[in-house]
Coordinates of C-alpha atoms and ligand atoms in Angstrom, one line a residue:
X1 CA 3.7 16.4 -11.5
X2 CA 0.8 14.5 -11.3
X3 CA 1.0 11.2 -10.5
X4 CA -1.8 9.4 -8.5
X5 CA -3.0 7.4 -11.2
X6 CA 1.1 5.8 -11.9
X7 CA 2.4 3.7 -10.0
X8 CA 6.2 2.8 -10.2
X9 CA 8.2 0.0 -8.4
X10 CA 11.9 -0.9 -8.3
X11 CA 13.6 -3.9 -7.5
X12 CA 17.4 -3.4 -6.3
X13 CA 19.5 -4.1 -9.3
X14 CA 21.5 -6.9 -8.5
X15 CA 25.3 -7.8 -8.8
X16 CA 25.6 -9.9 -11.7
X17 CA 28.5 -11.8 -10.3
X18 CA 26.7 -14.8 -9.6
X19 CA 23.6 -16.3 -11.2
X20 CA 20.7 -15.3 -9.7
X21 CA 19.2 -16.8 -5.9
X22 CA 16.3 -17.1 -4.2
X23 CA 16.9 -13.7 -2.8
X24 CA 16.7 -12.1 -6.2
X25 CA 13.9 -13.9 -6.9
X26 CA 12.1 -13.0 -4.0
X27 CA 12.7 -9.1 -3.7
X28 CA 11.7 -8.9 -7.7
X29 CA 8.6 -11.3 -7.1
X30 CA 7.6 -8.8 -4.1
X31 CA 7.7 -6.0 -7.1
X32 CA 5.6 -8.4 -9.4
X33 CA 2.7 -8.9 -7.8
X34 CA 2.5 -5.0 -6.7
X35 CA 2.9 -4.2 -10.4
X36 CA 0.5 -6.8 -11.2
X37 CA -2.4 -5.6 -8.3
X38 CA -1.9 -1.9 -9.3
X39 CA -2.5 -2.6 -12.9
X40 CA -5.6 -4.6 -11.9
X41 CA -6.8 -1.5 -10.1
X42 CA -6.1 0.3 -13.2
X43 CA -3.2 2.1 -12.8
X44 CA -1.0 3.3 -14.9
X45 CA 2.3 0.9 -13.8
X46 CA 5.6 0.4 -14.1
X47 CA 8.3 -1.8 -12.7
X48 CA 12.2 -1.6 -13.4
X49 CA 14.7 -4.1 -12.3
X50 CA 18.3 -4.6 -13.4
X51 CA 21.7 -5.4 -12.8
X52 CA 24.7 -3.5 -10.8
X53 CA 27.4 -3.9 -13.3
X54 CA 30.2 -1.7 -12.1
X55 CA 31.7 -3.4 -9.3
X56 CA 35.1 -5.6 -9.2
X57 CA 33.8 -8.8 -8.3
X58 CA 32.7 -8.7 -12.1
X59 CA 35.7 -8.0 -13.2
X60 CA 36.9 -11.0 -11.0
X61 CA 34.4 -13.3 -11.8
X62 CA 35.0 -12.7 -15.1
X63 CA 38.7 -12.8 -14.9
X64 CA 38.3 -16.5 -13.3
X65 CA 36.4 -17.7 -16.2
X66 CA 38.8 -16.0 -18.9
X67 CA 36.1 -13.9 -20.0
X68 CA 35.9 -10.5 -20.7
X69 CA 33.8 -8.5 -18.9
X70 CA 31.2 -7.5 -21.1
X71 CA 30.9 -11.5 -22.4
X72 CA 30.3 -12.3 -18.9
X73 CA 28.0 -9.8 -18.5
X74 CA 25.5 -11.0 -21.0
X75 CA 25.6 -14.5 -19.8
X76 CA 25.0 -13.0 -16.2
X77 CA 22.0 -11.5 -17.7
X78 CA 20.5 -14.0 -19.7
X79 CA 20.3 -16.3 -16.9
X80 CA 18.6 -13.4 -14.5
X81 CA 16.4 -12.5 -17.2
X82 CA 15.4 -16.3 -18.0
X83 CA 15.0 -17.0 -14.4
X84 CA 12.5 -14.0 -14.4
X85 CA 10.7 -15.2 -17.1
X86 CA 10.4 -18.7 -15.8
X87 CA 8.9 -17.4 -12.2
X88 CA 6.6 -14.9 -14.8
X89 CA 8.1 -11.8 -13.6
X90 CA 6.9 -8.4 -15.5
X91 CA 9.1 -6.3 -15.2
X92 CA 8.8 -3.7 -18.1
X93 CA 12.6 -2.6 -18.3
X94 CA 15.5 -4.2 -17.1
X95 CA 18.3 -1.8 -16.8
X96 CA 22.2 -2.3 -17.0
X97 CA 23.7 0.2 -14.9
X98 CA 26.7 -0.4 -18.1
X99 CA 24.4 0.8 -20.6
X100 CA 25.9 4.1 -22.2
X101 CA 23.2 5.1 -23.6
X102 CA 20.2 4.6 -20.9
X103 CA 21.8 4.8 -17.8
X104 CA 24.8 6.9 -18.3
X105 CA 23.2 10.7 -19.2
X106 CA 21.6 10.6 -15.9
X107 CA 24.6 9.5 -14.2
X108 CA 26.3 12.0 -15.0
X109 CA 23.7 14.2 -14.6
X110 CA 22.8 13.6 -11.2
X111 CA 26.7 14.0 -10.1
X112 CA 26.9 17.9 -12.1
X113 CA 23.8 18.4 -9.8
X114 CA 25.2 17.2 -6.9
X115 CA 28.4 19.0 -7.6
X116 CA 26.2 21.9 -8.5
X117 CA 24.7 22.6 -5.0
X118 CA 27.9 22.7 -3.7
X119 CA 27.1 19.2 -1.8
X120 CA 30.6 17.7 -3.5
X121 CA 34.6 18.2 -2.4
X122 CA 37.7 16.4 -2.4
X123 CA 39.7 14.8 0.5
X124 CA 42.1 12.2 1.1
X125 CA 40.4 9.2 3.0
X126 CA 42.0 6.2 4.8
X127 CA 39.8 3.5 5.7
X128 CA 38.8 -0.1 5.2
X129 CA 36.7 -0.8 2.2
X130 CA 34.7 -4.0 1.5
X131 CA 34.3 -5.5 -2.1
X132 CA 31.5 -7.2 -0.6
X133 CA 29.8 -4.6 0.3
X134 CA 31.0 -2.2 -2.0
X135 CA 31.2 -0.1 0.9
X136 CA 33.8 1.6 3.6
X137 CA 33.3 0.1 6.6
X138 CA 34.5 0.9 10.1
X139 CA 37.0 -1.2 12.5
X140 CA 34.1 -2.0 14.6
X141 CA 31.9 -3.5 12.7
X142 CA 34.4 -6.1 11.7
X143 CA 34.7 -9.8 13.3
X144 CA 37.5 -11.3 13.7
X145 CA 39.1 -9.1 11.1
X146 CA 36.4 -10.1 8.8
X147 CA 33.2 -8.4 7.1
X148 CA 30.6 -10.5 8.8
X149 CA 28.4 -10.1 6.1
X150 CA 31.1 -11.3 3.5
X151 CA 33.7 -13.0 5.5
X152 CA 36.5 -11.6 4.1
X153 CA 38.6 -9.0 5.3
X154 CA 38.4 -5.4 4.2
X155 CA 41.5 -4.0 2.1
X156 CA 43.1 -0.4 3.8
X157 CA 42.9 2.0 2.0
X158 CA 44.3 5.6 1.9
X159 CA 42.6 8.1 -1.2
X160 CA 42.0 11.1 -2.8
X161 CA 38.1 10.5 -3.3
X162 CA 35.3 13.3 -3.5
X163 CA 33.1 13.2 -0.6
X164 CA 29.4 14.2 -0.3
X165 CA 28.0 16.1 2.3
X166 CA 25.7 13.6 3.9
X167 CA 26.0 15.6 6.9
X168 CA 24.7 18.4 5.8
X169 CA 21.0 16.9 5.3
X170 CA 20.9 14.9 8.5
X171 CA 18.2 16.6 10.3
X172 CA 16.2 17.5 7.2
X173 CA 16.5 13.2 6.8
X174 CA 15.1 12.7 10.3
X175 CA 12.5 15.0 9.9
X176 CA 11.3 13.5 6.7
X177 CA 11.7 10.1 7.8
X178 CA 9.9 10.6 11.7
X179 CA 7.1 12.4 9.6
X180 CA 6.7 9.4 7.0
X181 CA 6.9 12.4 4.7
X182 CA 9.5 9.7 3.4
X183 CA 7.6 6.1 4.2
X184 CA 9.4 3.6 5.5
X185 CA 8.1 0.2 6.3
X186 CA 8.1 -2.0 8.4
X187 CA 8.6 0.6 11.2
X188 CA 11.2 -1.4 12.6
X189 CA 13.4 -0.3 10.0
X190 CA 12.4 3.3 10.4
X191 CA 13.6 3.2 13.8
X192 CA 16.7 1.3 12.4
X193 CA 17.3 4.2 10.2
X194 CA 16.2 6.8 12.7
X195 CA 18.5 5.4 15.1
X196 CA 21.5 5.6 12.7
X197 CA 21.0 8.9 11.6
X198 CA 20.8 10.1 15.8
X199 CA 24.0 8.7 16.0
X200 CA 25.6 10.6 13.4
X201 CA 25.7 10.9 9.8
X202 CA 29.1 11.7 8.0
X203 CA 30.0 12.6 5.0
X204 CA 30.5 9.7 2.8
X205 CA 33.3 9.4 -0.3
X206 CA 31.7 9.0 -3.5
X207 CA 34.1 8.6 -6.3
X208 CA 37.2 6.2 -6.0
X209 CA 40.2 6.7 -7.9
X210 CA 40.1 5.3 -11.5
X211 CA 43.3 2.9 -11.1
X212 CA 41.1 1.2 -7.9
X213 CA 38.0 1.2 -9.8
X214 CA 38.9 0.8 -14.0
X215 CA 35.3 -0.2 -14.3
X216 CA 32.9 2.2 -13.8
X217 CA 31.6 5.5 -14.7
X218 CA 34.3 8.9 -14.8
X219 CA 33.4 11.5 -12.6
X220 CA 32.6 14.6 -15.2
X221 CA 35.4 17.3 -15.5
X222 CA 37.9 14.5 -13.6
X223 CA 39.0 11.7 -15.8
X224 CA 41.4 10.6 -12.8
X225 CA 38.3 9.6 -10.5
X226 CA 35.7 6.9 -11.1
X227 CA 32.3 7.3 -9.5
X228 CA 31.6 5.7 -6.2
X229 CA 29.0 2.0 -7.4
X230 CA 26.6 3.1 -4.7
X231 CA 26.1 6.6 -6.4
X232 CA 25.6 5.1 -9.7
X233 CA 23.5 2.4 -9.1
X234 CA 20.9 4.3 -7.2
X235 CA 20.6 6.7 -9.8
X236 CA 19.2 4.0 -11.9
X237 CA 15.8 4.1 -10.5
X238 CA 15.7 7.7 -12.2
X239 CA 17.6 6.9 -15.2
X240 CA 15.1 4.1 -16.0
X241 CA 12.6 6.4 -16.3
X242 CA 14.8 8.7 -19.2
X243 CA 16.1 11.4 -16.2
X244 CA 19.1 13.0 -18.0
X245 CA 18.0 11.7 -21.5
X246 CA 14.2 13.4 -22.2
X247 CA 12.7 12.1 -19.1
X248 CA 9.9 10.2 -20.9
X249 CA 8.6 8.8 -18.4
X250 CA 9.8 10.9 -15.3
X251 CA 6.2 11.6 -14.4
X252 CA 6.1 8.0 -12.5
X253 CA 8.3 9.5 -10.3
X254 CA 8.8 9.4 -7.3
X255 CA 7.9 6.1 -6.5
X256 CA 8.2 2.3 -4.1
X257 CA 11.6 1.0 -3.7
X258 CA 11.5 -2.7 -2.6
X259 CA 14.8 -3.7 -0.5
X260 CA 16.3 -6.0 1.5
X261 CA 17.1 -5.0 5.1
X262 CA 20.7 -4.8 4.6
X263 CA 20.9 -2.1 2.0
X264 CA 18.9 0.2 4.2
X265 CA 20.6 3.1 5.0
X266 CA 21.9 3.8 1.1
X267 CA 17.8 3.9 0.3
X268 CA 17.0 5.7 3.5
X269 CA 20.1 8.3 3.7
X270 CA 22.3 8.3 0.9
X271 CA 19.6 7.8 -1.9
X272 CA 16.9 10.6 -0.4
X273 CA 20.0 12.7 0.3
X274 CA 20.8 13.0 -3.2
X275 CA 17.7 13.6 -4.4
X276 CA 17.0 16.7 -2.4
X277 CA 20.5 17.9 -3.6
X278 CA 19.2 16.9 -7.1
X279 CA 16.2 18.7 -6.9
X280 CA 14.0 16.0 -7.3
X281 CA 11.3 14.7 -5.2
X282 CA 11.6 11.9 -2.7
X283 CA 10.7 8.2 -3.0
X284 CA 7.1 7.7 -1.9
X285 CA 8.1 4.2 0.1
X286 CA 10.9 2.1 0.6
X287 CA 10.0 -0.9 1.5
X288 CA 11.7 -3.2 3.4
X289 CA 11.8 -6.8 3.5
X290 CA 14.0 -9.5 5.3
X291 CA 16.3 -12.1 4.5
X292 CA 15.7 -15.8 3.2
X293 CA 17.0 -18.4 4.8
X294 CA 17.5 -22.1 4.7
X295 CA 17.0 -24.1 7.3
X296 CA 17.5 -20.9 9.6
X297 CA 21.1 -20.5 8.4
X298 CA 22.2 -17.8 5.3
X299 CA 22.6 -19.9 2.2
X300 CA 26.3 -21.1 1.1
X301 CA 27.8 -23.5 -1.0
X302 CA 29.8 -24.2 2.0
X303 CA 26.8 -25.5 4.2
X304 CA 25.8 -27.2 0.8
X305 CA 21.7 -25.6 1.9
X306 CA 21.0 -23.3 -0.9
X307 CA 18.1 -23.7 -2.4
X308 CA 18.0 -22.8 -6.5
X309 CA 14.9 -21.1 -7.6
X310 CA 14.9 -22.4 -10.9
X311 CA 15.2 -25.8 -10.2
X312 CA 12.2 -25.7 -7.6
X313 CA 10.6 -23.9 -10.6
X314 CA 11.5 -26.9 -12.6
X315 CA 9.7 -29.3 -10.6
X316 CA 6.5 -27.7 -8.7
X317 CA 6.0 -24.7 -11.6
X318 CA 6.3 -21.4 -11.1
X319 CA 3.3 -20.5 -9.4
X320 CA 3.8 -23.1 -6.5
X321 CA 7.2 -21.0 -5.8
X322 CA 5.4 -17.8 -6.2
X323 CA 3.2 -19.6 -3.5
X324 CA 5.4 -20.5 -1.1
X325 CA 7.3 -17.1 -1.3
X326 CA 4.0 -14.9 -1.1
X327 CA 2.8 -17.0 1.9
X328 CA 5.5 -19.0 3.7
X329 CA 7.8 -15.7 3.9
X330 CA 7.0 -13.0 6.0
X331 CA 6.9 -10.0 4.1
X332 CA 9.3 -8.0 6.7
X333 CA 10.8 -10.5 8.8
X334 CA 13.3 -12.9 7.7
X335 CA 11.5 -16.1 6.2
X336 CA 12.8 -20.1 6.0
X337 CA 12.4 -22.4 2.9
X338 CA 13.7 -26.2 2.8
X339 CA 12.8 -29.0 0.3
X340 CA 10.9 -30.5 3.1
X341 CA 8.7 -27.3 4.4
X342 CA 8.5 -26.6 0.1
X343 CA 6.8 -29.8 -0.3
X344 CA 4.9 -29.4 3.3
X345 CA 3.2 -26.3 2.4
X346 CA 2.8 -27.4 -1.7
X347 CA 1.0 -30.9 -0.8
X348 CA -0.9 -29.4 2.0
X349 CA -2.2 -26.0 0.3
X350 CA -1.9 -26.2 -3.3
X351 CA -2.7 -30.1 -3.8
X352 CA -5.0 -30.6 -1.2
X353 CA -6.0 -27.3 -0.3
X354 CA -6.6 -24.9 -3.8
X355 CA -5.9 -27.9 -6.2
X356 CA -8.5 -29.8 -4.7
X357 CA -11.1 -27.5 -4.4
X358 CA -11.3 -26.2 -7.6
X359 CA -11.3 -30.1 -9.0
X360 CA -14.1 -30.4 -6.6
X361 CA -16.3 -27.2 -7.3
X362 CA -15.4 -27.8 -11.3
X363 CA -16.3 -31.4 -11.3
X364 CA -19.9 -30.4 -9.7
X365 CA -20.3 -27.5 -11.9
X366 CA -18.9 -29.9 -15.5
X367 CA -21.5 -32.6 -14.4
X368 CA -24.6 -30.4 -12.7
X369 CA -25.0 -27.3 -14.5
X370 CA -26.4 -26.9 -18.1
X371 CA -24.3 -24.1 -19.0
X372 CA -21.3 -21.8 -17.8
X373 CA -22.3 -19.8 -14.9
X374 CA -22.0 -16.4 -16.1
X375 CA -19.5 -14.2 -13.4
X376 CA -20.0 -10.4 -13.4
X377 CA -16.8 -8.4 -14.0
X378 CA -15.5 -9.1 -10.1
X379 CA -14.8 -6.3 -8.4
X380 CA -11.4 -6.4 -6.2
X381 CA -11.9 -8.1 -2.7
X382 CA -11.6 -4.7 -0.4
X383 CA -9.8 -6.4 2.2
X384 CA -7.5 -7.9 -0.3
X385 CA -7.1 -4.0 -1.8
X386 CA -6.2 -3.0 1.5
X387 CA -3.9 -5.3 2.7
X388 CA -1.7 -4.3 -0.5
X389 CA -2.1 -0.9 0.1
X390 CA 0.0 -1.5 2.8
X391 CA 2.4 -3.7 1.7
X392 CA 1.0 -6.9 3.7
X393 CA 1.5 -9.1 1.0
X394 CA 1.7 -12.2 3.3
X395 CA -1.1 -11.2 5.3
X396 CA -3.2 -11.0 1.9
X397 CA -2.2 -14.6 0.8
X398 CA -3.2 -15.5 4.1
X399 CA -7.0 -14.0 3.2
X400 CA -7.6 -16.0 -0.1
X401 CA -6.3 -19.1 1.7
X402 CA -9.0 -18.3 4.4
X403 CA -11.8 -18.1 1.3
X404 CA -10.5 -21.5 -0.2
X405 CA -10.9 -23.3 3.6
X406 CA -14.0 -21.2 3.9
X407 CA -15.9 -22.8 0.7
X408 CA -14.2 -25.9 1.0
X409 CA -15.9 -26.3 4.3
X410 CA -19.1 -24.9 2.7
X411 CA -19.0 -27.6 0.4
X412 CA -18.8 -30.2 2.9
X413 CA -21.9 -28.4 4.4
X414 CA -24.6 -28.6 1.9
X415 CA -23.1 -31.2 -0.2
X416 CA -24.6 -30.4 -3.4
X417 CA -23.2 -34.1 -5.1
X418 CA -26.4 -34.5 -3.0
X419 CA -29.4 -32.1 -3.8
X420 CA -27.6 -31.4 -7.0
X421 CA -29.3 -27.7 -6.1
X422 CA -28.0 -25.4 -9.7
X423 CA -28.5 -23.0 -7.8
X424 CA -26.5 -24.0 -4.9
X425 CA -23.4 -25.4 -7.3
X426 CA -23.5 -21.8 -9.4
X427 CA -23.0 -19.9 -6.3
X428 CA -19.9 -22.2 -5.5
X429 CA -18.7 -21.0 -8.7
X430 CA -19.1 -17.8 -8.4
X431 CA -17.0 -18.0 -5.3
X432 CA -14.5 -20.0 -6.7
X433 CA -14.1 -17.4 -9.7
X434 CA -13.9 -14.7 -6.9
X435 CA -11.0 -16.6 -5.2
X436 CA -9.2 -17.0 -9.2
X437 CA -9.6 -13.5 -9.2
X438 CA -7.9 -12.9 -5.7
X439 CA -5.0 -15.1 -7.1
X440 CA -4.2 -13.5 -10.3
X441 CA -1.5 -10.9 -9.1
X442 CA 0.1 -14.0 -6.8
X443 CA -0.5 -16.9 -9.2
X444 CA -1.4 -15.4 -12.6
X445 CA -1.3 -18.6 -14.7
X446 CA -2.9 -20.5 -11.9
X447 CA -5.9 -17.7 -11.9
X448 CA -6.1 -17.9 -16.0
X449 CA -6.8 -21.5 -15.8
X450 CA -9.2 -21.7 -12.9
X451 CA -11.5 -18.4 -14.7
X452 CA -10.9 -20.2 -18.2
X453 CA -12.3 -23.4 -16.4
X454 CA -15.5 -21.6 -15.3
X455 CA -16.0 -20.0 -18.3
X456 CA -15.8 -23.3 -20.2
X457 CA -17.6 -25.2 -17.6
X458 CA -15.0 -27.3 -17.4
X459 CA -12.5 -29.4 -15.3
X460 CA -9.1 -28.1 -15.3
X461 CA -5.9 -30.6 -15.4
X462 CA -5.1 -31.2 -11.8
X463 CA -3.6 -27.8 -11.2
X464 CA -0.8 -29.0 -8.7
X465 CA -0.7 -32.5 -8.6
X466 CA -0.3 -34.3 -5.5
X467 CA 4.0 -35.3 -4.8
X468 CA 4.2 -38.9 -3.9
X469 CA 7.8 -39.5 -3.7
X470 CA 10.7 -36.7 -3.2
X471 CA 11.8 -34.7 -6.3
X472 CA 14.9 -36.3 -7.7
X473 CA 18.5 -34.6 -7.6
X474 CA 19.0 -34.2 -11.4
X475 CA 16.4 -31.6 -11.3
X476 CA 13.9 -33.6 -13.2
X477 CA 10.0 -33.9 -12.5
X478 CA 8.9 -35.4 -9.8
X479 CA 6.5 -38.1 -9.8
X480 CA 3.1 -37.2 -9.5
X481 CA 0.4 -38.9 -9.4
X482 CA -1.9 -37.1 -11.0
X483 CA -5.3 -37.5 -9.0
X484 CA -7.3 -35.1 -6.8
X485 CA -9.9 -36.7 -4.4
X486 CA -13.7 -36.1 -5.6
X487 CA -16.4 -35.1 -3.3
Ligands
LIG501 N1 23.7 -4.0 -6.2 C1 23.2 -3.7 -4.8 C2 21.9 -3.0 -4.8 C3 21.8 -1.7 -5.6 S1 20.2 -1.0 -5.6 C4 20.5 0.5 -6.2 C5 23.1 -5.0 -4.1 N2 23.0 -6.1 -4.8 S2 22.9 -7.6 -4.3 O1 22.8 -8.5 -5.5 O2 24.0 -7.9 -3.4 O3 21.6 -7.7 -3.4 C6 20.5 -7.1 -3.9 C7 19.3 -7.4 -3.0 O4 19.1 -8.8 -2.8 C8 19.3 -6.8 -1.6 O5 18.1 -6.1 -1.4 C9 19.4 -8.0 -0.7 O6 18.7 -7.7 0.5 C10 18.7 -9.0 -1.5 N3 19.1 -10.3 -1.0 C11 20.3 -10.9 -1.1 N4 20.3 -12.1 -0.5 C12 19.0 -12.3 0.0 C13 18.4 -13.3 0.7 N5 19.0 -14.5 1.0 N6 17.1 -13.1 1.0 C14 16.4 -12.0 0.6 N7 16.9 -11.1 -0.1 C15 18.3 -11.1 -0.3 O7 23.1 -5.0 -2.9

C-alpha cells in the first residue's frame, strides 16, 4: 500500500444522545483544518466523522421523548450535521455506526478476524459497568460510589460475554508505542498510555449479552451475544473507508485519529490491538487533545456554564469561533472559553487586530493603486507547514497573528497614507494576501474574502465588526457597529 500522497483523518464518532457541544465541535474542527491544510499541500485527503449509535442512552433518550430510536436518531443527526455545516466543517463522509449497509460488513468482519486468530473466548464476567462510559470499570476508580466522569453509579453486573485477549499483545503495544512506530502525541499521553500498559493489561469483554444490549450489532455464529459498542465503533474508521465491503478506498489507510484525552487507552490499546489481530496496519498518529472548559469547570446544565457552539456561531460567524478555538485552546492541554474571554479575544484580534488591518491595507490599496496588484500563486508559509506537520495547530495560529502585528506595525512605520509610495502600498498587499493565504485552512471564508478583495482591489465589508454592547440572550445578533478605524 502506497500511501504518502493520502492523507486520512477521523474524528471520534460521537454519541448522538444529546445535540452536539462545543467539544464535538472542537475535536471535528481539529480534523478540519488538517483536512483542509493537507489538501492545500495537494494531497490526496480524506476526513470521516460520525455518530456512535449503539449505545443505551439512545435507546433512553429516545424512550424519554416517546420516540423510536431510529426517529431520534435522524434528528440527532440532522442537528450534528447542521451544526457542522454552520462552523464549515468538510468532512467527506459522515458515518452511522447503525448503517447496515456501510458499517455493518466490516463489523462483522473485523470480529470473524479477531475470532479467527484465536484472539476471542467466552467467560462469565462480574463487574461494574458504566452507561456513561460504555465501559467496565473497576471499584477503585469510583467516587463516592459514583463514575466521576458521569456521576452516576455503575450497575453490577455478572455475564457470559466473549473476551479478547488484550493481554496477549501487551509488550508488542509497548514496543510500538515507546518506538513511535505507533505515534502518539502530545507525549504526555504516550507516557499515560505507557504507564497503563506497565501496569497491566487484561483481557477485556467484548460482546454483552443481547437481552442487556437489544441495540447493537450480533456477534456472528452467536445470535445470543451483541457486540461490545467500543468494538464496533472503532471499527468504523475502517469501515468508512469500504473494509469488509470492496475496500474502495482502504488505500488511505492507516491513518490520524484525533481524540480527546479520555478515550485514550481504547485508541492506544484496544484499537491498535485489534488491528494487528486483524491483520491490518496500524494508525499512523493518534492525536490527542484536551478537554474544553468553561470558566475552568466541565460544562453542565447544572452549573448553567455551557457554552452552545451554534449560538456563538449565530452571533460572531463561524470563522470568529473557528478563531477562538484554533488559537484560545491549546491544542493538547485542556483550554477555557466564556462569553467574556469570547468577546475579549474577538474585539481584540479579529476587530481590531485582522479586521482592522485588512480595512487599513485595502483602503490604501482601493484609493492608491491603479490596478489590482497581481499575487503569484503563494507558496505555503514553511513555518506554518511545519507547525502542522506536527500537529501544533495553536502554535501555527499563533504565527499568522504574529504576521498581522508584524505589518500592522509596518504600516505604522512608513505610513504610506503619506508618500502614497505604489510601490510601498503593493508590497503591503502582497503581504496581506500571504497572511489570507495562511488563514484559509483556519478561517476559509474569512481568507476567500480578504484574496477576492485584493483581486478586486477592493474594500471588503468590515470582516468582523467591532461588538459594542453584549450579545443578547435570545440568540439574536449583536449590535455592531459596523466601523473599522482608518489609518
Ligand atoms: N462514542 C465515543 C467515541 C468512539 S470513537 C470510535 C465517545 N463519544 S462522546 O460523544 O462521548 O465523546 C467523543 C469525543 O468528544 C471524545 O474525544 C471526547 O474527548 C470529546 N469531548 C467530549 N467533551 C469534550 C469537551 N468538553 N472538550 C473537548 N472534547 C470533549 O466517547
Amino acid at each position: 500500500m502506497n500511501n504518502k500522497d493520502t492523507f486520512y483523518v477521523t474524528s471520534p464518532i460521537f454519541y448522538p444522545n444529546a445535540k452536539p457541544h462545543m467539544g464535538h465541535a472542537y475535536a471535528t474542527l481539529l480534523c478540519d483544518v488538517l483536512t483542509r491544510f493537507h489538501r492545500l499541500v495537494g494531497m490526496e485527503s480524506y476526513f470521516l466523522t460520525g455518530t456512535d449509535e449503539h449505545t443505551e442512552k439512545i435507546v433512553k433518550a429516545a424512550e424519554a421523548q416517546s420516540k423510536k430510536p431510529g426517529e431520534y436518531l435522524e434528528e440527532m443527526v440532522t442537528s450534528f450535521k447542521s451544526l457542522y455545516a454552520k462552523l464549515n466543517i468538510s468532512y467527506d463522509q459522515f458515518i452511522r455506526t447503525s448503517d447496515k449497509d456501510v458499517h455493518w460488513p466490516g463489523a462483522i468482519e473485523m470480529w470473524k478476524r479477531l475470532a479467527k486468530s484465536d484472539d476471542l473466548y467466552k467467560s462469565s464476567y462480574t463487574g461494574l459497568y458504566c452507561i456513561g462510559c460504555e465501559t467496565f470499570i473497576t471499584e477503585k476508580e469510583l467516587v463516592d460510589g459514583l463514575c466521576p466522569d458521569h456521576n452516576m453509579a455503575p450497575e453490577e453486573v455478572t455475564e457470559e460475554n466473549y473476551f479478547f485477549r488484550l493481554s496477549k499483545y501487551a509488550n508488542q503495544l509497548k514496543e510500538l508505542i515507546s518506538k513511535d512506530e505507533l505515534k502518539i502525541i502530545p507525549k504526555s499521553r504516550k507516557n499515560e498510555i505507557l504507564s497503563l500498559i506497565k501496569s497491566g493489561l487484561h483481557d477485556v469483554s467484548f460482546s454483552r449479552p443481547k437481552e442487556k444490549m437489544t441495540w447493537g450489532i450480533p456477534v456472528p455464529s452467536d445470535e445470543s451475544q451483541t457486540m461490545y459498542i467500543w468494538v464496533d465503533a472503532l471499527t468504523n474508521y475502517v469501515t468508512g473507508l469500504g473494509f469488509g465491503r470492496g475496500e474502495e478506498k482502504m488505500y488511505f489507510w492507516p491513518g490520524v485519529h484525533v481524540i480527546g484525552k479520555d478515550i485514550l487507552r481504547f485508541h492506544t490499546a484496544f484499537w491498535p490491538a485489534m488491528l494487528i489481530s486483524a491483520g491490518l496496519e496500524l494508525p499512523k498518529t493518534v492525536f490527542v487533545h484536551g478537554m474544553i472548559t468553561s470558566g475552568g469547570k466541565k460544562m453542565s446544565k447544572t452549573l448553567g456554564n455551557i457554552i452552545d457552539p451554534q449560538e456563538l456561531i449565530n452571533v460572531y460567524g463561524a470563522d470568529a469561533v473557528r478563531y477562538y478555538l484554533l488559537r484560545h485552546v491549546s491544542s493538547t492541554e485542556d483550554g477555557d472559553i466564556t462569553k467574556e474571554l469570547f468577546r475579549e479575544a474577538y474585539n481584540a484580534n479579529l476587530a481590531n487586530g485582522l479586521g482592522n488591518l485588512v480595512a487599513r491595507v485595502m483602503k490604501l490599496a482601493e484609493t492608491y493603486l491603479s490596478k489590482p496588484v497581481t499575487v503569484q500563486h503563494s507558496v505555503l508559509n514553511k513555518e506554518l507547514e511545519s507547525y502542522l506537520d506536527k500537529f501544533e495547530i495553536q502554535k501555527a495560529a499563533n504565527h499568522i497573528w504574529e504576521k498581522i502585528g508584524k505589518l500592522d506595525a509596518e504600516i505604522q512605520e512608513t505610513k504610506p497614507w503619506e508618500s502614497k509610495d505604489e510601490k510601498v502600498i503593493g508590497d503591503l498587499v502582497i503581504k496581506l494576501a500571504h497572511i489570507g493565504h495562511s488563514l484559509s485552512s483556519f478561517m476559509p471564508d474569512t481568507s476567500e474574502k480578504i484574496l477576492t478583495a485584493i483581486k478586486e482591489n477592493k474594500m471588503p465589508e468590515a470582516l468582523f465588526p467591532r461588538l459594542l454592547a453584549p450579545e443578547r440572550s435570545d440568540g439574536g445578533q449583536a449590535r455592531k457597529d459596523g466601523s473599522t478605524s482608518s489609518p
